[in-house]
Amino acid sequence: MFRPDAEHDAMSCKAGQRHHPIRIRQPRLSETLPGLGRPPLVFNVALSPPDLSQWRSPPSGVPGVWIFDSGRSGPEIVITSLVHGNEYAGGWALENLRRRGFALSCGRLTLILANLDAFDRFDAANPVMARHIDEDLNRLWHSTRLNGRDHSSELERARQIQPYIARADLLLDLHSTLWPSEPLFIAPPRQRSAELACALAADKDLPQTVLTDLGHHGGSRLIEHAHFMSPGGTGRSCLLEAGSHWDPATVTVMENAITRLLSEAETIHLRGQATQEVCEPEMAVVTDNIIARNADFSFIRPWEGGVTIPEAGTPLAHDGHDLIYTPYDECMLIMPNLRPRRGQLAVRLARRTAAPLRS
């Protein structure tokens, strides 16, 4: 007989009534139920690594940091990429921008390739191993880590570039995904940052989904730096998941986002919206983080990120003796990890909502 498990994998926001438990313990015979299993780590590296030699000793004096100052009053814009060393589509986007040049009408623009050391380790034969050197650079941005006594390659780098982050009026952090997923923007739970993401998403050439999530249990991301999270602050931040790591189309999405940000930066900074909004962004809020409790966690099928499951109670995955289900109708899957290790985030569940989350 099935036994509902009342425990949820993470806290939930008030996103409406649930119609089904997320976890249900199955009898032992259920281990024979068909499922996806764990797909092999074989990836198509269709995008070669960029030449980033000009970033090693830039005029700023800090490796990976280029600064462009218009000489006129305006917003501090910061665009970061390569926070993970194997996500080098962002390296292509920033190097293309630096090489082509651009007209900055006001303010100052800082471009940051955050983890060049990890990028230098990239090997197309084992492309996932260059994500970081010692630890995930995108989990270190809480003051307790930045100001603590720990040391690692990534932590030292975070401390080195933190002054540029702390002065940003507008921060766009460029990322890509290992497993197939529809591009989307992610904003921390602050109204001002949701406004930034929505202003970018209102362009016809950019993804229209803007997600507010629960953060990561492993630590604070760059977009959650205190400068962007403080209730009385003015800094706005968002993250763009632009597509697959090694797909040339991902670079195009990133470049479109950069063009949009630079053209609308002053208006977004002053008014929280863009002058031209062609599309209506679709807001979504993460309600649950599903953590793999067992090493044999496997999905029922190879779900892609961004898919919406119509009915509550649809089986999603096996986790040991548990089956994972959608807890409500119209449940969106956010960036499923098709090979999660025990204790890793396997997938986030999200519900569409009508408006940005208020601070």
CSV table of C-alpha atoms in Angstrom, one decimal:
chain,number,residue,atom,x,y,z
A,1,MET,CA,0.0,0.0,0.0
A,2,PHE,CA,1.3,3.4,-0.9
A,3,ARG,CA,2.3,5.7,2.0
A,4,PRO,CA,2.5,9.5,1.4
A,5,ASP,CA,5.6,11.1,2.6
A,6,ALA,CA,4.7,14.4,4.2
A,7,GLU,CA,8.2,15.9,4.1
A,8,HIS,CA,8.9,18.3,1.2
A,9,ASP,CA,12.4,18.7,-0.2
A,10,ALA,CA,12.5,22.4,0.4
A,11,MET,CA,10.4,25.2,1.7
A,12,SER,CA,7.5,26.3,-0.4
A,13,CYS,CA,6.1,29.7,-1.3
A,14,LYS,CA,2.4,30.4,-1.1
A,15,ALA,CA,1.7,29.6,-4.8
A,16,GLY,CA,-1.7,28.0,-4.4
A,17,GLN,CA,-3.2,24.8,-3.3
A,18,ARG,CA,-1.4,21.5,-3.8
A,19,HIS,CA,-3.3,18.6,-5.2
A,20,HIS,CA,-0.8,15.8,-4.7
A,21,PRO,CA,2.2,15.0,-2.4
A,22,ILE,CA,5.6,15.4,-4.0
A,23,ARG,CA,7.0,12.1,-2.6
A,24,ILE,CA,5.3,8.8,-2.2
A,25,ARG,CA,7.1,5.7,-0.9
A,26,GLN,CA,6.7,2.7,-3.2
A,27,PRO,CA,6.8,-1.0,-2.4
A,28,ARG,CA,10.1,-2.7,-3.1
A,29,LEU,CA,8.7,-4.2,-6.3
A,30,SER,CA,8.4,-0.7,-7.7
A,31,GLU,CA,12.2,-0.7,-8.3
A,32,THR,CA,11.4,-2.6,-11.5
A,33,LEU,CA,9.3,0.2,-12.9
A,34,PRO,CA,10.6,1.5,-16.1
A,35,GLY,CA,12.5,4.8,-16.1
A,36,LEU,CA,15.1,6.9,-17.9
A,37,GLY,CA,18.0,5.6,-15.9
A,38,ARG,CA,21.1,7.7,-15.8
A,39,PRO,CA,22.2,8.9,-19.2
A,40,PRO,CA,25.8,8.8,-20.1
A,41,LEU,CA,27.9,12.0,-19.9
A,42,VAL,CA,28.4,12.4,-23.7
A,43,PHE,CA,28.0,15.9,-25.0
A,44,ASN,CA,28.3,17.7,-28.3
A,45,VAL,CA,30.9,20.4,-28.0
A,46,ALA,CA,29.9,22.4,-31.1
A,47,LEU,CA,31.4,25.7,-29.9
A,48,SER,CA,35.2,25.9,-29.6
A,49,PRO,CA,36.7,27.8,-26.7
A,50,PRO,CA,37.3,31.5,-27.4
A,51,ASP,CA,40.7,33.2,-27.5
A,52,LEU,CA,40.7,35.2,-24.3
A,53,SER,CA,44.4,36.2,-24.3
A,54,GLN,CA,43.5,39.9,-24.3
A,55,TRP,CA,41.8,39.5,-20.9
A,56,ARG,CA,45.0,38.2,-19.1
A,57,SER,CA,46.5,41.7,-18.6
A,58,PRO,CA,43.8,44.3,-19.3
A,59,PRO,CA,44.1,48.0,-18.7
A,60,SER,CA,42.3,47.6,-15.4
A,61,GLY,CA,45.2,45.7,-13.9
A,62,VAL,CA,42.9,42.9,-12.8
A,63,PRO,CA,42.9,39.8,-15.0
A,64,GLY,CA,39.5,39.2,-16.7
A,65,VAL,CA,38.2,42.8,-16.0
A,66,TRP,CA,37.7,45.4,-18.7
A,67,ILE,CA,36.2,48.8,-17.8
A,68,PHE,CA,34.7,51.3,-20.2
A,69,ASP,CA,33.9,54.8,-18.9
A,70,SER,CA,31.7,57.1,-21.0
A,71,GLY,CA,32.9,60.1,-18.9
A,72,ARG,CA,29.3,61.1,-18.4
A,73,SER,CA,27.1,60.5,-15.4
A,74,GLY,CA,25.0,57.4,-15.6
A,75,PRO,CA,24.5,53.9,-14.2
A,76,GLU,CA,27.2,51.5,-13.2
A,77,ILE,CA,26.6,48.4,-15.5
A,78,VAL,CA,28.4,45.2,-14.7
A,79,ILE,CA,28.2,42.1,-17.0
A,80,THR,CA,29.7,38.9,-15.7
A,81,SER,CA,30.3,35.6,-17.4
A,82,LEU,CA,32.5,32.5,-17.1
A,83,VAL,CA,31.6,32.2,-13.4
A,84,HIS,CA,31.8,28.5,-14.3
A,85,GLY,CA,34.9,27.7,-16.4
A,86,ASN,CA,33.2,25.4,-18.9
A,87,GLU,CA,30.4,27.9,-19.6
A,88,TYR,CA,32.5,29.8,-22.1
A,89,ALA,CA,29.7,31.0,-24.4
A,90,GLY,CA,29.7,34.0,-22.1
A,91,GLY,CA,33.4,34.4,-22.8
A,92,TRP,CA,32.6,34.5,-26.5
A,93,ALA,CA,29.9,37.1,-25.9
A,94,LEU,CA,32.1,39.5,-23.9
A,95,GLU,CA,35.1,39.0,-26.1
A,96,ASN,CA,33.0,39.8,-29.2
A,97,LEU,CA,31.7,43.0,-27.5
A,98,ARG,CA,35.2,44.1,-26.5
A,99,ARG,CA,36.7,43.4,-29.9
A,100,ARG,CA,33.8,45.1,-31.9
A,101,GLY,CA,33.5,48.0,-29.6
A,102,PHE,CA,30.3,49.9,-28.8
A,103,ALA,CA,29.0,53.4,-28.0
A,104,LEU,CA,28.3,53.9,-24.3
A,105,SER,CA,26.1,57.0,-24.0
A,106,CYS,CA,26.5,57.4,-20.2
A,107,GLY,CA,27.8,55.8,-17.1
A,108,ARG,CA,30.4,53.0,-16.8
A,109,LEU,CA,30.5,49.4,-18.0
A,110,THR,CA,32.6,46.7,-16.4
A,111,LEU,CA,32.9,43.3,-18.1
A,112,ILE,CA,34.2,40.4,-16.0
A,113,LEU,CA,35.3,37.0,-17.0
A,114,ALA,CA,35.1,35.5,-13.5
A,115,ASN,CA,36.9,32.2,-13.5
A,116,LEU,CA,39.7,32.2,-16.1
A,117,ASP,CA,41.7,29.7,-14.1
A,118,ALA,CA,38.9,27.1,-14.4
A,119,PHE,CA,38.4,27.9,-18.1
A,120,ASP,CA,42.1,27.2,-18.7
A,121,ARG,CA,41.5,23.6,-17.6
A,122,PHE,CA,38.8,23.0,-20.3
A,123,ASP,CA,39.2,19.7,-22.2
A,124,ALA,CA,36.6,18.8,-24.8
A,125,ALA,CA,37.1,15.2,-24.0
A,126,ASN,CA,35.8,15.8,-20.5
A,127,PRO,CA,34.0,19.1,-20.7
A,128,VAL,CA,32.2,19.0,-17.3
A,129,MET,CA,35.5,19.0,-15.3
A,130,ALA,CA,36.4,22.6,-15.9
A,131,ARG,CA,33.4,24.0,-14.0
A,132,HIS,CA,35.6,25.2,-11.1
A,133,ILE,CA,39.0,24.6,-9.5
A,134,ASP,CA,38.2,24.1,-5.8
A,135,GLU,CA,34.5,25.0,-5.3
A,136,ASP,CA,31.6,26.6,-7.1
A,137,LEU,CA,32.2,30.3,-7.6
A,138,ASN,CA,28.5,30.9,-7.7
A,139,ARG,CA,27.9,29.7,-4.1
A,140,LEU,CA,30.3,32.1,-2.3
A,141,TRP,CA,28.6,35.5,-2.3
A,142,HIS,CA,27.3,35.7,1.3
A,143,SER,CA,29.3,38.0,3.5
A,144,THR,CA,30.1,35.1,5.9
A,145,ARG,CA,32.1,33.5,3.1
A,146,LEU,CA,33.5,36.6,1.5
A,147,ASN,CA,34.7,38.0,4.9
A,148,GLY,CA,35.6,34.7,6.5
A,149,ARG,CA,38.9,32.9,7.0
A,150,ASP,CA,38.4,30.2,4.4
A,151,HIS,CA,40.7,30.1,1.3
A,152,SER,CA,40.2,28.5,-2.1
A,153,SER,CA,40.9,29.5,-5.7
A,154,GLU,CA,37.3,30.6,-6.2
A,155,LEU,CA,37.0,32.4,-2.9
A,156,GLU,CA,40.1,34.5,-3.6
A,157,ARG,CA,38.8,35.4,-7.0
A,158,ALA,CA,35.4,36.4,-5.5
A,159,ARG,CA,37.2,38.7,-3.1
A,160,GLN,CA,39.2,40.2,-5.9
A,161,ILE,CA,36.2,41.1,-8.1
A,162,GLN,CA,33.8,41.9,-5.2
A,163,PRO,CA,34.5,45.7,-5.4
A,164,TYR,CA,33.2,45.8,-8.9
A,165,ILE,CA,30.1,43.9,-8.0
A,166,ALA,CA,29.4,46.1,-4.9
A,167,ARG,CA,29.2,49.2,-7.0
A,168,ALA,CA,26.9,47.9,-9.7
A,169,ASP,CA,23.6,49.6,-10.3
A,170,LEU,CA,22.7,46.9,-12.9
A,171,LEU,CA,24.3,43.4,-13.0
A,172,LEU,CA,23.7,40.8,-15.7
A,173,ASP,CA,25.3,37.4,-15.0
A,174,LEU,CA,25.5,35.2,-18.1
A,175,HIS,CA,25.2,31.4,-17.7
A,176,SER,CA,24.4,28.4,-19.8
A,177,THR,CA,23.1,24.9,-19.0
A,178,LEU,CA,24.6,21.4,-19.2
A,179,TRP,CA,21.2,19.6,-20.0
A,180,PRO,CA,18.7,20.8,-22.5
A,181,SER,CA,16.6,23.7,-21.2
A,182,GLU,CA,14.6,26.7,-22.6
A,183,PRO,CA,16.5,30.0,-21.9
A,184,LEU,CA,15.1,32.1,-19.0
A,185,PHE,CA,16.0,34.9,-16.7
A,186,ILE,CA,16.4,34.4,-12.9
A,187,ALA,CA,16.0,37.3,-10.5
A,188,PRO,CA,16.5,37.2,-6.7
A,189,PRO,CA,13.4,37.9,-4.6
A,190,ARG,CA,13.6,41.7,-4.8
A,191,GLN,CA,11.2,43.8,-6.7
A,192,ARG,CA,13.9,46.0,-8.2
A,193,SER,CA,15.7,43.0,-9.6
A,194,ALA,CA,12.6,41.5,-11.0
A,195,GLU,CA,12.0,44.8,-12.8
A,196,LEU,CA,15.5,44.5,-14.4
A,197,ALA,CA,14.8,41.0,-15.6
A,198,CYS,CA,11.4,41.9,-16.9
A,199,ALA,CA,12.7,44.9,-18.8
A,200,LEU,CA,15.2,42.6,-20.6
A,201,ALA,CA,12.6,39.9,-21.2
A,202,ALA,CA,10.3,42.4,-22.9
A,203,ASP,CA,12.5,42.3,-26.0
A,204,LYS,CA,11.2,40.0,-28.8
A,205,ASP,CA,14.7,38.5,-29.3
A,206,LEU,CA,15.1,37.3,-25.7
A,207,PRO,CA,13.4,34.7,-23.5
A,208,GLN,CA,10.2,35.9,-21.9
A,209,THR,CA,10.3,33.7,-18.8
A,210,VAL,CA,11.4,35.5,-15.6
A,211,LEU,CA,11.9,33.2,-12.6
A,212,THR,CA,12.2,34.0,-8.9
A,213,ASP,CA,13.5,31.0,-7.0
A,214,LEU,CA,14.5,29.8,-3.6
A,215,GLY,CA,18.3,30.1,-4.0
A,216,HIS,CA,20.7,27.2,-3.7
A,217,HIS,CA,21.2,25.3,-0.5
A,218,GLY,CA,24.9,25.2,-1.3
A,219,GLY,CA,25.4,29.0,-0.8
A,220,SER,CA,24.6,32.4,-2.1
A,221,ARG,CA,24.9,33.2,-5.8
A,222,LEU,CA,26.4,36.3,-7.3
A,223,ILE,CA,23.0,37.8,-7.9
A,224,GLU,CA,22.3,37.4,-4.2
A,225,HIS,CA,25.2,39.5,-3.1
A,226,ALA,CA,24.2,41.8,-0.2
A,227,HIS,CA,24.4,44.8,-2.5
A,228,PHE,CA,21.4,43.4,-4.4
A,229,MET,CA,19.5,41.9,-1.5
A,230,SER,CA,19.5,44.7,1.1
A,231,PRO,CA,15.9,46.0,1.5
A,232,GLY,CA,17.0,49.6,1.3
A,233,GLY,CA,19.4,49.2,-1.5
A,234,THR,CA,19.1,50.2,-5.2
A,235,GLY,CA,21.3,47.6,-7.0
A,236,ARG,CA,19.5,45.4,-9.4
A,237,SER,CA,20.7,42.0,-10.5
A,238,CYS,CA,19.6,39.1,-12.7
A,239,LEU,CA,21.0,35.9,-14.2
A,240,LEU,CA,20.4,34.7,-17.8
A,241,GLU,CA,20.4,31.0,-18.5
A,242,ALA,CA,20.9,31.4,-22.3
A,243,GLY,CA,21.0,27.9,-23.6
A,244,SER,CA,23.3,24.9,-23.8
A,245,HIS,CA,26.9,25.3,-22.8
A,246,TRP,CA,28.6,24.6,-26.2
A,247,ASP,CA,25.9,25.7,-28.7
A,248,PRO,CA,26.7,28.8,-30.9
A,249,ALA,CA,23.0,29.8,-30.5
A,250,THR,CA,23.7,30.4,-26.8
A,251,VAL,CA,26.2,33.1,-27.7
A,252,THR,CA,23.5,34.9,-29.8
A,253,VAL,CA,21.0,34.9,-26.9
A,254,MET,CA,23.7,36.4,-24.7
A,255,GLU,CA,24.6,39.1,-27.2
A,256,ASN,CA,21.0,40.0,-27.6
A,257,ALA,CA,20.7,40.5,-23.9
A,258,ILE,CA,23.8,42.6,-23.7
A,259,THR,CA,22.5,44.8,-26.6
A,260,ARG,CA,19.2,45.2,-24.8
A,261,LEU,CA,20.8,46.1,-21.5
A,262,LEU,CA,23.2,48.7,-22.9
A,263,SER,CA,20.4,50.4,-24.9
A,264,GLU,CA,18.0,50.5,-22.0
A,265,ALA,CA,20.3,50.8,-19.0
A,266,GLU,CA,19.6,54.4,-18.1
A,267,THR,CA,15.8,54.1,-18.2
A,268,ILE,CA,15.9,50.8,-16.3
A,269,HIS,CA,18.1,52.3,-13.6
A,270,LEU,CA,15.9,55.4,-13.2
A,271,ARG,CA,12.4,54.0,-13.8
A,272,GLY,CA,12.7,50.2,-13.4
A,273,GLN,CA,11.4,49.6,-16.9
A,274,ALA,CA,12.5,49.9,-20.5
A,275,THR,CA,11.5,52.5,-23.0
A,276,GLN,CA,10.4,49.9,-25.5
A,277,GLU,CA,8.6,46.8,-24.2
A,278,VAL,CA,7.5,44.6,-27.2
A,279,CYS,CA,6.7,41.4,-25.3
A,280,GLU,CA,4.9,40.7,-22.0
A,281,PRO,CA,7.2,38.7,-19.7
A,282,GLU,CA,5.9,35.5,-18.1
A,283,MET,CA,6.6,35.4,-14.4
A,284,ALA,CA,7.2,32.1,-12.5
A,285,VAL,CA,8.0,31.3,-8.9
A,286,VAL,CA,9.9,28.2,-7.7
A,287,THR,CA,7.9,26.4,-5.0
A,288,ASP,CA,10.1,23.4,-4.4
A,289,ASN,CA,13.7,22.3,-4.8
A,290,ILE,CA,13.8,18.5,-5.3
A,291,ILE,CA,17.0,17.1,-3.8
A,292,ALA,CA,18.3,13.7,-4.8
A,293,ARG,CA,18.3,11.6,-1.6
A,294,ASN,CA,19.8,8.5,-3.3
A,295,ALA,CA,22.6,7.8,-5.7
A,296,ASP,CA,20.2,6.1,-8.1
A,297,PHE,CA,17.9,9.1,-8.6
A,298,SER,CA,16.6,8.9,-12.2
A,299,PHE,CA,13.8,10.7,-14.1
A,300,ILE,CA,10.9,8.8,-15.7
A,301,ARG,CA,11.9,10.5,-19.0
A,302,PRO,CA,14.5,13.0,-20.2
A,303,TRP,CA,12.6,16.1,-19.2
A,304,GLU,CA,13.8,19.4,-20.7
A,305,GLY,CA,13.9,22.6,-18.7
A,306,GLY,CA,10.9,24.8,-19.2
A,307,VAL,CA,8.4,22.1,-19.9
A,308,THR,CA,5.1,22.5,-18.2
A,309,ILE,CA,3.3,19.4,-16.8
A,310,PRO,CA,-0.5,19.9,-17.1
A,311,GLU,CA,-1.7,17.6,-14.3
A,312,ALA,CA,-0.9,17.3,-10.6
A,313,GLY,CA,0.2,13.8,-9.7
A,314,THR,CA,2.2,13.2,-12.8
A,315,PRO,CA,5.3,10.9,-12.0
A,316,LEU,CA,8.6,12.7,-12.6
A,317,ALA,CA,11.4,10.6,-11.2
A,318,HIS,CA,12.5,7.7,-9.0
A,319,ASP,CA,14.5,8.4,-5.9
A,320,GLY,CA,15.3,5.2,-4.1
A,321,HIS,CA,12.0,3.7,-3.0
A,322,ASP,CA,10.2,7.1,-3.6
A,323,LEU,CA,8.4,8.3,-6.6
A,324,ILE,CA,8.5,12.1,-7.3
A,325,TYR,CA,5.3,13.7,-8.6
A,326,THR,CA,4.1,17.1,-9.7
A,327,PRO,CA,2.3,18.7,-6.7
A,328,TYR,CA,-0.1,20.9,-8.7
A,329,ASP,CA,-1.4,21.5,-12.2
A,330,GLU,CA,0.6,23.4,-14.7
A,331,CYS,CA,3.9,22.6,-13.0
A,332,MET,CA,7.0,23.9,-14.7
A,333,LEU,CA,10.3,22.0,-14.5
A,334,ILE,CA,13.3,24.2,-14.1
A,335,MET,CA,16.6,22.9,-15.5
A,336,PRO,CA,16.4,19.2,-14.6
A,337,ASN,CA,19.8,17.7,-13.8
A,338,LEU,CA,19.6,14.3,-15.5
A,339,ARG,CA,22.5,12.9,-13.5
A,340,PRO,CA,22.3,14.3,-10.0
A,341,ARG,CA,24.6,13.0,-7.2
A,342,ARG,CA,23.2,12.2,-3.8
A,343,GLY,CA,22.5,15.5,-2.1
A,344,GLN,CA,22.4,17.5,-5.3
A,345,LEU,CA,19.6,19.6,-6.7
A,346,ALA,CA,17.8,17.4,-9.2
A,347,VAL,CA,15.1,19.8,-10.4
A,348,ARG,CA,13.1,22.9,-9.3
A,349,LEU,CA,9.3,23.0,-9.6
A,350,ALA,CA,7.8,26.3,-10.5
A,351,ARG,CA,4.3,27.9,-10.9
A,352,ARG,CA,3.5,30.7,-13.2
A,353,THR,CA,2.4,33.9,-11.5
A,354,ALA,CA,0.9,37.2,-12.6
A,355,ALA,CA,3.4,39.7,-11.2
A,356,PRO,CA,6.9,40.0,-9.9
A,357,LEU,CA,7.5,39.0,-6.3
A,358,ARG,CA,7.5,42.0,-4.0
A,359,SER,CA,10.4,42.8,-1.7
